[in-house]
mmCIF file of C-alpha atoms in Angstrom:
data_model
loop_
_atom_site.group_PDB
_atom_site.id
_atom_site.type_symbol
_atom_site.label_atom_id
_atom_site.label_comp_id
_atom_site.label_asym_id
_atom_site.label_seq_id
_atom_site.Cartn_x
_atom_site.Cartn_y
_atom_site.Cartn_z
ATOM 1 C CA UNK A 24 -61.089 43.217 -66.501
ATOM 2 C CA UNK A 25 -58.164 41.405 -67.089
ATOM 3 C CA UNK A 26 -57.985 38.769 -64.527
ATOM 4 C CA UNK A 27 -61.776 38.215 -65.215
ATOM 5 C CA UNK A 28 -60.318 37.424 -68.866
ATOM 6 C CA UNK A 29 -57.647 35.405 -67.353
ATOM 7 C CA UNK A 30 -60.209 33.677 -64.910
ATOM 8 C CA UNK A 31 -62.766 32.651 -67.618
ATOM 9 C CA UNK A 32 -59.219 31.229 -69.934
ATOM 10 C CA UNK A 33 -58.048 28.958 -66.806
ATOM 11 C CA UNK A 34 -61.827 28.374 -66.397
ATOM 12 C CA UNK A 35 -62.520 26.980 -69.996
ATOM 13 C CA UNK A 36 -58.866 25.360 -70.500
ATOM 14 C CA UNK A 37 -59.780 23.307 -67.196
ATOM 15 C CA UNK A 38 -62.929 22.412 -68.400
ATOM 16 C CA UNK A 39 -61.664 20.762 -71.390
ATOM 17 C CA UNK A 40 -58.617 18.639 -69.507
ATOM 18 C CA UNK A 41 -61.904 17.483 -67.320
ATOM 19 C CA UNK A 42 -63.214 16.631 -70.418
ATOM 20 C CA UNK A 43 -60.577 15.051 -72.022
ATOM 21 C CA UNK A 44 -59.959 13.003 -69.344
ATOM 22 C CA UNK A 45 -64.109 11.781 -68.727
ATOM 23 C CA UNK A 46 -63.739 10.958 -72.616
ATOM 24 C CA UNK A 47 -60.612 8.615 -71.604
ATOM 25 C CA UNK A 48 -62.321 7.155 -68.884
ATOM 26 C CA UNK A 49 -65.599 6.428 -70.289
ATOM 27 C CA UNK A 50 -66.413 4.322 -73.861
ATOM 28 C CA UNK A 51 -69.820 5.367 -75.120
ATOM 29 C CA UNK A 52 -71.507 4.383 -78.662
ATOM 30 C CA UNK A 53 -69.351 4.682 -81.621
ATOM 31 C CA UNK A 54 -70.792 6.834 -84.302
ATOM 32 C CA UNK A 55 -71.558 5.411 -87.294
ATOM 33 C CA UNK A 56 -73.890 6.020 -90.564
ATOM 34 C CA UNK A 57 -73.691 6.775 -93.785
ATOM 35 C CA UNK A 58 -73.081 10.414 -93.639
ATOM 36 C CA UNK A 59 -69.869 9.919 -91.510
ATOM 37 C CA UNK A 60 -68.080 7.760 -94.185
ATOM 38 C CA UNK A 61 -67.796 10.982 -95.992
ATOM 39 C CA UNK A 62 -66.153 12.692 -93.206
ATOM 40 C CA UNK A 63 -63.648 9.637 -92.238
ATOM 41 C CA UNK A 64 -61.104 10.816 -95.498
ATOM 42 C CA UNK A 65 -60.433 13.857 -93.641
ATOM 43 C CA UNK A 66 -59.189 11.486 -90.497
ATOM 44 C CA UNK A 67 -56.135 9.474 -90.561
ATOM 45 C CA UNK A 68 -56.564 5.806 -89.385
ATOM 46 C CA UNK A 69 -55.579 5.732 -85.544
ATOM 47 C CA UNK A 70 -55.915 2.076 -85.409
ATOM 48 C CA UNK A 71 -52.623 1.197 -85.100
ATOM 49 C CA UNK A 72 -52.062 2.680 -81.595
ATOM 50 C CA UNK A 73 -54.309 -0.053 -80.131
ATOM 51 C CA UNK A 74 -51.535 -2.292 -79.967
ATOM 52 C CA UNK A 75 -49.205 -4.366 -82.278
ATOM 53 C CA UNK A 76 -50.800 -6.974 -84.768
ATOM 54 C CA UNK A 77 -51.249 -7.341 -88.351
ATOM 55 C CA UNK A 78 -51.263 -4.729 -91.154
ATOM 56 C CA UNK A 79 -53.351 -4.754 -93.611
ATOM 57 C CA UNK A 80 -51.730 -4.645 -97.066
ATOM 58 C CA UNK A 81 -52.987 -4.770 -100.535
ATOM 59 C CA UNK A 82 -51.422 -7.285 -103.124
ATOM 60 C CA UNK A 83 -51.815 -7.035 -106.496
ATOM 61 C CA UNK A 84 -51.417 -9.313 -110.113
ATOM 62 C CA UNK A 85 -51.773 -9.073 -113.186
ATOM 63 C CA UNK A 86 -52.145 -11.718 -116.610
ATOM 64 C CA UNK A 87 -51.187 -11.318 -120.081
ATOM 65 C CA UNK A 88 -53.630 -12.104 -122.850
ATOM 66 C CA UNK A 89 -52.740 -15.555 -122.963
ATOM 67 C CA UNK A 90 -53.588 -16.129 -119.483
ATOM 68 C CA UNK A 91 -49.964 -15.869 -117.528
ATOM 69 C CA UNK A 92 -50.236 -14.645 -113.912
ATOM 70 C CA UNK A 93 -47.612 -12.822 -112.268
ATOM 71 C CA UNK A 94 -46.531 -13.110 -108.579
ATOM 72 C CA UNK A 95 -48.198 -10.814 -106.231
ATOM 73 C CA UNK A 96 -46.919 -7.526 -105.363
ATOM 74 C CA UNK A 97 -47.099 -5.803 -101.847
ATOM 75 C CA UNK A 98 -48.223 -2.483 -101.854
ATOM 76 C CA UNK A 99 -45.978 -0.712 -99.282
ATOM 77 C CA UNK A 100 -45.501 3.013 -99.110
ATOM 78 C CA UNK A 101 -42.152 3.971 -97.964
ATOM 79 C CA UNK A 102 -41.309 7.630 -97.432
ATOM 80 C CA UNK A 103 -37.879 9.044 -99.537
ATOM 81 C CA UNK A 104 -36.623 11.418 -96.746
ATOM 82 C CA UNK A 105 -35.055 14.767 -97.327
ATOM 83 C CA UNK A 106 -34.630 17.566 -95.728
ATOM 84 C CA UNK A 107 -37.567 19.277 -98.663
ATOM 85 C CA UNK A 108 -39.751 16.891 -97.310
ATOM 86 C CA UNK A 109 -39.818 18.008 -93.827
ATOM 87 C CA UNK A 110 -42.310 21.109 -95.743
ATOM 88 C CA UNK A 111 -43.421 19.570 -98.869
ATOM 89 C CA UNK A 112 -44.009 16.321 -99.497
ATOM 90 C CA UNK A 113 -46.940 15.521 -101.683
ATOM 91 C CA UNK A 114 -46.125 12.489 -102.566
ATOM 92 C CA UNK A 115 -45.329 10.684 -99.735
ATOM 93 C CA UNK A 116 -48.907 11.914 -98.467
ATOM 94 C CA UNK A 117 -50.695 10.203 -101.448
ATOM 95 C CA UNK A 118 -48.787 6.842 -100.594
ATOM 96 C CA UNK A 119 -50.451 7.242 -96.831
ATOM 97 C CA UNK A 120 -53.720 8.555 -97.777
ATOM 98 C CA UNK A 121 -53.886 5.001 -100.491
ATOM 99 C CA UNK A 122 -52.762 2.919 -97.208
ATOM 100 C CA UNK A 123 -55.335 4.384 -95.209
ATOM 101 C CA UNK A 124 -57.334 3.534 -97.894
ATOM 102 C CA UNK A 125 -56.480 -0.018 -97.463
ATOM 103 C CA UNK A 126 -56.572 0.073 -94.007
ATOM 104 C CA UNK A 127 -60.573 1.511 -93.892
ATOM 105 C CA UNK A 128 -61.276 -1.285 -96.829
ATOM 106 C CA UNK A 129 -60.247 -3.449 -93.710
ATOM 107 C CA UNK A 130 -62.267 -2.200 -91.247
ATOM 108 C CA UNK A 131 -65.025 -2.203 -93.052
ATOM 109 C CA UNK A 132 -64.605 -5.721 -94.163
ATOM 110 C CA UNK A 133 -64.615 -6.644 -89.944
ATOM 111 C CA UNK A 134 -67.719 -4.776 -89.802
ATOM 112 C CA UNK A 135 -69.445 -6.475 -92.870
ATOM 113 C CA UNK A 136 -72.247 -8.982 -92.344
ATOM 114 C CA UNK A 137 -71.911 -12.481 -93.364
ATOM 115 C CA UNK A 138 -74.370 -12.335 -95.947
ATOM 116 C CA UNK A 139 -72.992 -9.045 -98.004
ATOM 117 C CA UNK A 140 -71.137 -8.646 -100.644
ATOM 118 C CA UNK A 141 -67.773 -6.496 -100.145
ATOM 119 C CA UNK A 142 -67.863 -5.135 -103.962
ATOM 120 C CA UNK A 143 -70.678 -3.153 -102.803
ATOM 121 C CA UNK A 144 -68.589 -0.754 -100.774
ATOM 122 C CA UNK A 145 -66.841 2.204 -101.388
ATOM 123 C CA UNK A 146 -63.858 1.368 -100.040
ATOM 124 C CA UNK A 147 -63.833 -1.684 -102.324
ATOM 125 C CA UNK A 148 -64.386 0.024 -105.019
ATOM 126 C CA UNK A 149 -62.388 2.329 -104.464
ATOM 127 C CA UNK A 150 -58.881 0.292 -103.944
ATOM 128 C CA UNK A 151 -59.503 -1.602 -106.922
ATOM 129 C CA UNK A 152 -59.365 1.670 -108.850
ATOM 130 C CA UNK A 153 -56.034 1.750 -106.668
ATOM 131 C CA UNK A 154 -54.485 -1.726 -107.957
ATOM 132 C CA UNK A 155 -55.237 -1.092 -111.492
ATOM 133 C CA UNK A 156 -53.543 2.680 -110.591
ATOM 134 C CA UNK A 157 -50.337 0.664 -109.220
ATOM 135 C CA UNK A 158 -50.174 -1.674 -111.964
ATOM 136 C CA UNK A 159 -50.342 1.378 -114.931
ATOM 137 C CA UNK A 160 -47.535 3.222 -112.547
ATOM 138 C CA UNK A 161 -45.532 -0.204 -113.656
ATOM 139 C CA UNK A 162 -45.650 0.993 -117.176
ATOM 140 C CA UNK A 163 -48.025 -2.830 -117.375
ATOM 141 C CA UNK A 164 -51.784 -2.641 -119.487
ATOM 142 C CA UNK A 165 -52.769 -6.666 -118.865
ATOM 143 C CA UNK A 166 -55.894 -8.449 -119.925
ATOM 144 C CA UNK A 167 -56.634 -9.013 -116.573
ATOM 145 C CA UNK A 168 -55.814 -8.114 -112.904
ATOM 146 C CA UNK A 169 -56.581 -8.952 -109.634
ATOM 147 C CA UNK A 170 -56.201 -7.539 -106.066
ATOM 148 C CA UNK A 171 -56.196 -8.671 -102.531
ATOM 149 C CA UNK A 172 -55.827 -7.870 -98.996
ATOM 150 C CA UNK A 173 -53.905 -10.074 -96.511
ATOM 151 C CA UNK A 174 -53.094 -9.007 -92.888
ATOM 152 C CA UNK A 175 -49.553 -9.191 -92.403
ATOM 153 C CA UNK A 176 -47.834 -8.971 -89.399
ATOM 154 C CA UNK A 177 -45.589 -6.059 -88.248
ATOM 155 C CA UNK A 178 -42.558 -8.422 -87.864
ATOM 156 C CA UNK A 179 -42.391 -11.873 -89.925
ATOM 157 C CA UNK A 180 -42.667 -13.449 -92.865
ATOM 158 C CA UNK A 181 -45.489 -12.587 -95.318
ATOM 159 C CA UNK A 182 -48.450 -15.021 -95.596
ATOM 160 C CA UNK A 183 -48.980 -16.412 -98.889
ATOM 161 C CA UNK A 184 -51.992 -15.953 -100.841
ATOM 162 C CA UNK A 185 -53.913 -18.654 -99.313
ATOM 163 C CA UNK A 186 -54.204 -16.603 -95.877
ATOM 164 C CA UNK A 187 -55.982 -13.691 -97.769
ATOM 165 C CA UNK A 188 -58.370 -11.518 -96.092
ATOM 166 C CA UNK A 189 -60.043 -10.815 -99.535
ATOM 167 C CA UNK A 190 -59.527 -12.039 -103.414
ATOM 168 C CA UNK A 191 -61.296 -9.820 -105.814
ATOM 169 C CA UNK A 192 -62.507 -11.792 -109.258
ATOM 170 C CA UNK A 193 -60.437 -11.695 -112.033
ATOM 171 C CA UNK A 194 -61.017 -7.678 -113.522
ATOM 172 C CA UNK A 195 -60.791 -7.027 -117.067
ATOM 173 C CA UNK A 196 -58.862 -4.067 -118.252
#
């Protein structure tokens, strides 16, 4: 009985290495739809182990009531390390979870067709709640605000605003 147990465990761990390794080897269709959106915030962003390029990072301003703009701001989560955080670090994952954010809002922007308008997607939406979130963590309530998305690369200087990826409208408050 028990090397019939052990048989069928070498038997099934085998079969998924031979799996593993046929999914390596072969590309088929990527899945994609509406339902699997929903599914995507439970999966980090593996992007980045394609290789070396630009990041995607959100910017944001903001403009006083008589019409003042600041500079932009970078959006860059940086982890506070401590030996507490190696078990519990809540906040650190919220930072990562908003840049995946940003990085999906990029993706999706690749994927969008000439003709469509990016406020129209969820992820769009959905980082400009995240500017206006960064700019009340500032202790700032503007008149207006703005947000955008520039691909930076890993090492270098940033590109200024004319190199942006995407420039939402001015947003009211």
């Amino acid at each position: 009985m028990a090397d019939s147990v052990n048989h069928l465990s070498l038997l099934l761990i085998g079969g998924y290495f031979l799996f593993l390794a046929l999914s390596l080897t072969r590309r088929g269709k990527v899945i994609t739809g509406p339902w699997w959106f929903l599914l995507r915030s439970f999966f980090p962003n593996w992007r980045f182990y394609h290789g070396a390029g630009h990041q995607p990072r959100l910017f944001w301003r903001s403009a006083s009531a008589q019409g003042e703009w600041s500079g932009w701001v970078m959006f860059m989560p940086r982890a506070d390390l401590s030996w507490g955080s190696l078990f519990h670090n809540p906040r650190q994952n919220l930072t990562l979870a908003n840049q995946n954010l940003v990085d999906h809002l990029s993706a999706d922007l690749s994927a969008l067709p000439e003709d469509a308008d990016a406020r129209q997607l969820v992820t769009y939406q959905m980082t400009q709640r995240l500017a206006r979130w960064l700019i009340e963590c500032e202790g700032l309530s503007p008149a207006t605000y703005q947000f955008q998305l520039r691909l930076v690369p890993a090492i270098g200087a940033i590109p200024d605003d004319s190199d942006a990826v995407l420039t939402s409208p001015a947003l009211v408050w």
